[in-house]
Short mmCIF file of the C-alpha atoms (twelve columns), coordinates in Angstrom:
data_MODEL
# 
_entry.id   MODEL 
# 
loop_
_atom_site.group_PDB 
_atom_site.id 
_atom_site.type_symbol 
_atom_site.label_atom_id 
_atom_site.label_alt_id 
_atom_site.label_comp_id 
_atom_site.label_asym_id 
_atom_site.label_seq_id 
_atom_site.Cartn_x 
_atom_site.Cartn_y 
_atom_site.Cartn_z 
_atom_site.pdbx_PDB_model_num 
ATOM 1   C CA . MET A 1   105.473 105.455 92.647  1 
ATOM 2   C CA . LYS A 2   104.867 109.084 93.386  1 
ATOM 3   C CA . ILE A 3   101.418 109.310 93.979  1 
ATOM 4   C CA . PHE A 4   100.301 113.616 93.497  1 
ATOM 5   C CA . LEU A 5   96.713  114.652 94.752  1 
ATOM 6   C CA . ASP A 6   94.267  116.280 91.925  1 
ATOM 7   C CA . ALA A 7   92.514  118.190 94.476  1 
ATOM 8   C CA . LEU A 8   92.272  121.599 96.131  1 
ATOM 9   C CA . GLU A 9   90.467  120.652 99.486  1 
ATOM 10  C CA . LEU A 10  92.643  122.427 101.529 1 
ATOM 11  C CA . ASP A 11  91.892  120.152 104.841 1 
ATOM 12  C CA . GLN A 12  92.642  117.117 102.539 1 
ATOM 13  C CA . ILE A 13  95.500  117.906 101.018 1 
ATOM 14  C CA . LYS A 14  96.816  118.784 104.435 1 
ATOM 15  C CA . LYS A 15  95.510  115.422 105.929 1 
ATOM 16  C CA . TYR A 16  97.458  112.746 103.201 1 
ATOM 17  C CA . SER A 17  100.569 115.781 103.353 1 
ATOM 18  C CA . ASN A 18  100.729 115.026 106.456 1 
ATOM 19  C CA . MET A 19  101.052 110.721 106.410 1 
ATOM 20  C CA . GLY A 20  103.945 111.494 104.202 1 
ATOM 21  C CA . ILE A 21  102.182 109.751 100.754 1 
ATOM 22  C CA . LEU A 22  102.132 112.678 98.864  1 
ATOM 23  C CA . SER A 23  104.737 114.249 96.349  1 
ATOM 24  C CA . GLY A 24  102.649 116.985 95.825  1 
ATOM 25  C CA . VAL A 25  99.609  119.042 94.380  1 
ATOM 26  C CA . THR A 26  98.339  119.280 90.559  1 
ATOM 27  C CA . THR A 27  95.499  121.858 89.932  1 
ATOM 28  C CA . ASN A 28  94.326  123.745 87.418  1 
ATOM 29  C CA . PRO A 29  92.181  126.813 87.214  1 
ATOM 30  C CA . THR A 30  88.510  125.243 86.755  1 
ATOM 31  C CA . LEU A 31  89.191  123.457 90.163  1 
ATOM 32  C CA . ALA A 32  90.509  127.063 91.772  1 
ATOM 33  C CA . LYS A 33  87.723  128.621 90.624  1 
ATOM 34  C CA . LYS A 34  85.571  125.685 92.052  1 
ATOM 35  C CA . HIS A 35  86.624  126.411 95.539  1 
ATOM 36  C CA . GLY A 36  86.832  130.245 95.249  1 
ATOM 37  C CA . MET A 37  90.662  131.150 95.007  1 
ATOM 38  C CA . LEU A 38  90.638  134.247 94.355  1 
ATOM 39  C CA . ASP A 39  93.524  133.911 91.442  1 
ATOM 40  C CA . ASP A 40  96.181  131.629 90.555  1 
ATOM 41  C CA . ILE A 41  98.795  133.395 93.186  1 
ATOM 42  C CA . ASP A 42  96.312  133.064 95.829  1 
ATOM 43  C CA . MET A 43  95.551  129.184 95.155  1 
ATOM 44  C CA . ILE A 44  99.475  128.343 95.639  1 
ATOM 45  C CA . LYS A 45  99.805  130.568 98.684  1 
ATOM 46  C CA . LYS A 46  96.616  128.737 100.425 1 
ATOM 47  C CA . ILE A 47  98.045  125.179 98.870  1 
ATOM 48  C CA . ARG A 48  101.725 126.241 100.653 1 
ATOM 49  C CA . GLU A 49  100.205 126.855 103.867 1 
ATOM 50  C CA . VAL A 50  99.093  123.330 104.157 1 
ATOM 51  C CA . MET A 51  101.836 121.650 102.385 1 
ATOM 52  C CA . PRO A 52  104.869 122.795 103.219 1 
ATOM 53  C CA . VAL A 53  107.187 120.530 101.360 1 
ATOM 54  C CA . GLY A 54  106.007 119.318 97.802  1 
ATOM 55  C CA . GLU A 55  105.634 120.565 94.322  1 
ATOM 56  C CA . ILE A 56  102.877 122.580 93.143  1 
ATOM 57  C CA . HIS A 57  101.823 121.614 89.408  1 
ATOM 58  C CA . VAL A 58  99.715  125.626 88.024  1 
ATOM 59  C CA . GLU A 59  98.808  125.999 84.381  1 
ATOM 60  C CA . ALA A 60  101.137 128.464 82.521  1 
ATOM 61  C CA . TRP A 61  99.033  129.024 80.265  1 
ATOM 62  C CA . GLY A 62  99.713  130.969 76.680  1 
ATOM 63  C CA . LYS A 63  98.913  130.640 72.982  1 
ATOM 64  C CA . THR A 64  101.936 131.537 72.372  1 
ATOM 65  C CA . LYS A 65  105.926 131.295 73.425  1 
ATOM 66  C CA . ASP A 66  106.138 134.747 75.364  1 
ATOM 67  C CA . GLU A 67  102.477 133.931 77.096  1 
ATOM 68  C CA . ILE A 68  103.625 131.433 78.415  1 
ATOM 69  C CA . LEU A 69  107.155 132.561 79.499  1 
ATOM 70  C CA . ASN A 70  105.707 135.713 80.579  1 
ATOM 71  C CA . ASN A 71  103.208 133.535 82.878  1 
ATOM 72  C CA . ILE A 72  106.223 130.993 84.229  1 
ATOM 73  C CA . THR A 73  107.444 134.733 85.202  1 
ATOM 74  C CA . ARG A 74  104.598 136.006 86.512  1 
ATOM 75  C CA . LEU A 75  103.507 132.764 88.855  1 
ATOM 76  C CA . LYS A 76  107.461 132.452 89.961  1 
ATOM 77  C CA . THR A 77  107.859 136.393 91.150  1 
ATOM 78  C CA . HIS A 78  104.853 136.921 92.949  1 
ATOM 79  C CA . SER A 79  104.287 133.723 94.339  1 
ATOM 80  C CA . ASN A 80  107.875 133.431 95.977  1 
ATOM 81  C CA . ASP A 81  107.582 129.756 96.030  1 
ATOM 82  C CA . PRO A 82  110.377 127.571 95.621  1 
ATOM 83  C CA . ASP A 83  109.013 124.209 94.471  1 
ATOM 84  C CA . LEU A 84  106.636 125.058 91.439  1 
ATOM 85  C CA . VAL A 85  106.104 123.077 87.983  1 
ATOM 86  C CA . TYR A 86  105.049 124.632 85.388  1 
ATOM 87  C CA . LYS A 87  101.811 123.215 83.367  1 
ATOM 88  C CA . ILE A 88  102.135 123.892 79.660  1 
ATOM 89  C CA . PRO A 89  99.314  122.680 77.306  1 
ATOM 90  C CA . PHE A 90  101.188 120.879 74.350  1 
ATOM 91  C CA . SER A 91  102.175 122.577 70.924  1 
ATOM 92  C CA . PRO A 92  104.807 123.682 69.029  1 
ATOM 93  C CA . ASP A 93  104.850 126.969 71.025  1 
ATOM 94  C CA . GLY A 94  103.948 125.167 73.876  1 
ATOM 95  C CA . ILE A 95  107.499 122.811 73.214  1 
ATOM 96  C CA . GLU A 96  109.412 126.068 72.459  1 
ATOM 97  C CA . ALA A 97  108.653 127.865 76.008  1 
ATOM 98  C CA . CYS A 98  109.234 124.283 77.734  1 
ATOM 99  C CA . ASN A 99  112.696 124.211 76.348  1 
ATOM 100 C CA . MET A 100 113.399 127.650 77.351  1 
ATOM 101 C CA . ALA A 101 111.755 127.369 80.335  1 
ATOM 102 C CA . ILE A 102 114.259 123.770 81.351  1 
ATOM 103 C CA . LEU A 103 117.569 126.119 80.256  1 
ATOM 104 C CA . ASN A 104 116.140 128.855 82.833  1 
ATOM 105 C CA . GLY A 105 115.961 125.716 85.432  1 
ATOM 106 C CA . ASP A 106 112.293 125.731 86.162  1 
ATOM 107 C CA . LYS A 107 110.399 122.422 86.398  1 
ATOM 108 C CA . THR A 108 107.774 122.112 83.325  1 
ATOM 109 C CA . ASN A 109 105.013 119.797 83.191  1 
ATOM 110 C CA . MET A 110 103.520 119.056 78.982  1 
ATOM 111 C CA . HIS A 111 100.157 118.188 79.407  1 
ATOM 112 C CA . LEU A 112 97.426  116.862 77.244  1 
ATOM 113 C CA . ILE A 113 99.391  114.044 75.591  1 
ATOM 114 C CA . PHE A 114 97.488  111.977 73.866  1 
ATOM 115 C CA . SER A 115 100.264 110.256 71.591  1 
ATOM 116 C CA . HIS A 116 104.252 108.540 71.164  1 
ATOM 117 C CA . ASN A 117 104.836 111.446 69.085  1 
ATOM 118 C CA . GLN A 118 103.485 114.106 71.091  1 
ATOM 119 C CA . ALA A 119 105.000 112.404 74.011  1 
ATOM 120 C CA . ILE A 120 108.067 112.003 72.410  1 
ATOM 121 C CA . ILE A 121 109.012 115.677 71.007  1 
ATOM 122 C CA . CYS A 122 108.318 117.014 75.609  1 
ATOM 123 C CA . ASP A 123 111.034 114.025 76.307  1 
ATOM 124 C CA . THR A 124 113.428 115.810 73.421  1 
ATOM 125 C CA . VAL A 125 113.511 118.942 75.523  1 
ATOM 126 C CA . ASN A 126 113.930 117.526 78.921  1 
ATOM 127 C CA . SER A 127 110.119 117.902 80.181  1 
ATOM 128 C CA . THR A 128 110.552 117.612 83.926  1 
ATOM 129 C CA . TYR A 129 107.092 115.398 83.157  1 
ATOM 130 C CA . ILE A 130 104.874 114.630 80.055  1 
ATOM 131 C CA . CYS A 131 101.033 114.084 81.257  1 
ATOM 132 C CA . PRO A 132 98.772  111.823 79.270  1 
ATOM 133 C CA . LEU A 133 95.438  111.167 80.657  1 
ATOM 134 C CA . VAL A 134 94.632  107.905 80.762  1 
ATOM 135 C CA . GLY A 135 90.808  108.663 81.086  1 
ATOM 136 C CA . ARG A 136 90.038  110.444 78.291  1 
ATOM 137 C CA . LEU A 137 92.109  107.731 76.050  1 
ATOM 138 C CA . ASP A 138 89.875  105.186 77.474  1 
ATOM 139 C CA . ASP A 139 86.562  107.469 76.802  1 
ATOM 140 C CA . ILE A 140 87.183  107.239 72.938  1 
ATOM 141 C CA . GLY A 141 87.895  104.212 73.223  1 
ATOM 142 C CA . HIS A 142 91.831  103.368 73.362  1 
ATOM 143 C CA . ASP A 143 93.996  101.229 75.638  1 
ATOM 144 C CA . ALA A 144 95.034  104.263 78.047  1 
ATOM 145 C CA . LEU A 145 97.671  101.770 79.673  1 
ATOM 146 C CA . SER A 146 99.088  99.694  76.577  1 
ATOM 147 C CA . PHE A 147 99.857  103.069 75.788  1 
ATOM 148 C CA . ILE A 148 101.616 103.686 78.988  1 
ATOM 149 C CA . SER A 149 103.435 100.673 78.675  1 
ATOM 150 C CA . GLU A 150 104.784 101.731 75.768  1 
ATOM 151 C CA . LEU A 151 105.935 104.938 76.592  1 
ATOM 152 C CA . THR A 152 108.212 104.007 79.579  1 
ATOM 153 C CA . LYS A 153 110.056 102.138 76.236  1 
ATOM 154 C CA . VAL A 154 110.506 105.112 74.616  1 
ATOM 155 C CA . ILE A 155 110.694 107.979 77.148  1 
ATOM 156 C CA . PHE A 156 113.868 108.096 78.387  1 
ATOM 157 C CA . PHE A 157 114.564 111.612 80.167  1 
ATOM 158 C CA . SER A 158 110.836 112.917 80.906  1 
ATOM 159 C CA . ASN A 159 108.841 111.113 84.505  1 
ATOM 160 C CA . ILE A 160 105.452 109.903 82.999  1 
ATOM 161 C CA . MET A 161 102.898 111.307 85.202  1 
ATOM 162 C CA . VAL A 162 99.657  109.726 84.490  1 
ATOM 163 C CA . SER A 163 96.777  111.400 85.154  1 
ATOM 164 C CA . SER A 164 92.832  111.667 84.100  1 
ATOM 165 C CA . VAL A 165 92.665  108.798 86.600  1 
ATOM 166 C CA . ARG A 166 89.187  107.494 87.098  1 
ATOM 167 C CA . HIS A 167 89.377  104.627 89.654  1 
ATOM 168 C CA . PRO A 168 92.213  102.138 91.800  1 
ATOM 169 C CA . MET A 169 92.593  100.022 88.671  1 
ATOM 170 C CA . HIS A 170 93.950  102.468 86.854  1 
ATOM 171 C CA . VAL A 171 96.866  103.317 89.682  1 
ATOM 172 C CA . ILE A 172 97.427  99.306  89.521  1 
ATOM 173 C CA . LYS A 173 97.778  98.940  86.422  1 
ATOM 174 C CA . ALA A 174 99.699  102.080 85.861  1 
ATOM 175 C CA . SER A 175 101.917 100.998 88.039  1 
ATOM 176 C CA . LYS A 176 102.564 97.215  86.447  1 
ATOM 177 C CA . VAL A 177 103.750 98.652  83.195  1 
ATOM 178 C CA . GLY A 178 106.333 100.851 84.794  1 
ATOM 179 C CA . ALA A 179 104.796 104.826 85.130  1 
ATOM 180 C CA . ASN A 180 106.785 105.905 87.983  1 
ATOM 181 C CA . VAL A 181 104.214 109.332 88.696  1 
ATOM 182 C CA . ILE A 182 100.475 109.334 89.182  1 
ATOM 183 C CA . THR A 183 97.901  112.034 89.982  1 
ATOM 184 C CA . VAL A 184 94.776  110.947 91.508  1 
ATOM 185 C CA . PRO A 185 91.345  113.082 92.458  1 
ATOM 186 C CA . LEU A 186 90.313  112.899 96.017  1 
ATOM 187 C CA . LYS A 187 87.813  110.065 95.053  1 
ATOM 188 C CA . VAL A 188 90.260  107.724 93.784  1 
ATOM 189 C CA . LEU A 189 92.904  108.464 96.918  1 
ATOM 190 C CA . GLU A 190 90.462  107.460 99.275  1 
ATOM 191 C CA . GLN A 191 89.571  104.299 97.750  1 
ATOM 192 C CA . MET A 192 92.873  103.067 97.708  1 
ATOM 193 C CA . PHE A 193 92.703  102.690 101.491 1 
ATOM 194 C CA . GLU A 194 89.244  100.448 101.549 1 
ATOM 195 C CA . HIS A 195 89.313  97.114  101.401 1 
ATOM 196 C CA . PRO A 196 86.239  95.024  102.699 1 
ATOM 197 C CA . LEU A 197 88.774  92.207  104.445 1 
ATOM 198 C CA . THR A 198 90.604  95.033  106.167 1 
ATOM 199 C CA . THR A 199 87.621  96.519  108.246 1 
ATOM 200 C CA . THR A 200 86.160  93.417  108.651 1 
ATOM 201 C CA . GLY A 201 90.002  92.533  110.043 1 
ATOM 202 C CA . ILE A 202 89.562  95.691  112.653 1 
ATOM 203 C CA . GLU A 203 86.594  95.310  113.420 1 
ATOM 204 C CA . LEU A 204 86.738  91.437  114.321 1 
ATOM 205 C CA . PHE A 205 89.883  92.833  116.455 1 
ATOM 206 C CA . GLU A 206 88.138  95.177  118.016 1 
ATOM 207 C CA . LYS A 207 85.350  92.868  119.109 1 
ATOM 208 C CA . ASP A 208 88.228  90.305  120.511 1 
ATOM 209 C CA . ILE A 209 89.683  92.943  122.520 1 
ATOM 210 C CA . GLN A 210 86.821  94.133  123.913 1 
ATOM 211 C CA . SER A 211 85.379  90.581  125.106 1 
ATOM 212 C CA . MET A 212 88.644  89.677  126.623 1 
# 
């Protein structure tokens, strides 16, 4: 499973990128504003300084096809970054923009996916990623991981990127049902490293080494 970090703490992006466990980062305007980025171009450049290799998923916002495509052109031109993935909210215009972006050789992430039909439409235009939000589905009483499991049986071209992850069990279950990509917040990634038996074992080994 490929892991993306859904965060903009630059020191943490650098830390986990240097470990070699990140395939990239996912971003949104809310995170950029929270962390004092001047704009999305400034955000891309600051991320690339600490993560030389890996995809940066950035919002190509727009209510119409032309607005979305113009944003893709702006992001590509002004950032001059070789590995951007353009996040496009699901809509008829979003699908049309996605189709044209793919034909132009760009990578796309169709997000805000909550149904099988939406996912199938995204797969039909060969979006690089589709992004179902498991946490939000769980919040309204859906069985989000069953949804992901079903998607793996009907999606043939797009990568399923599980997002809106709330805890490490979302990661485990997503992997078990066949999702091949996940984006996780910083807190969840930190929790994935932890286990009390590991901590106890390290403390015991250290104690025994010191007593030898």
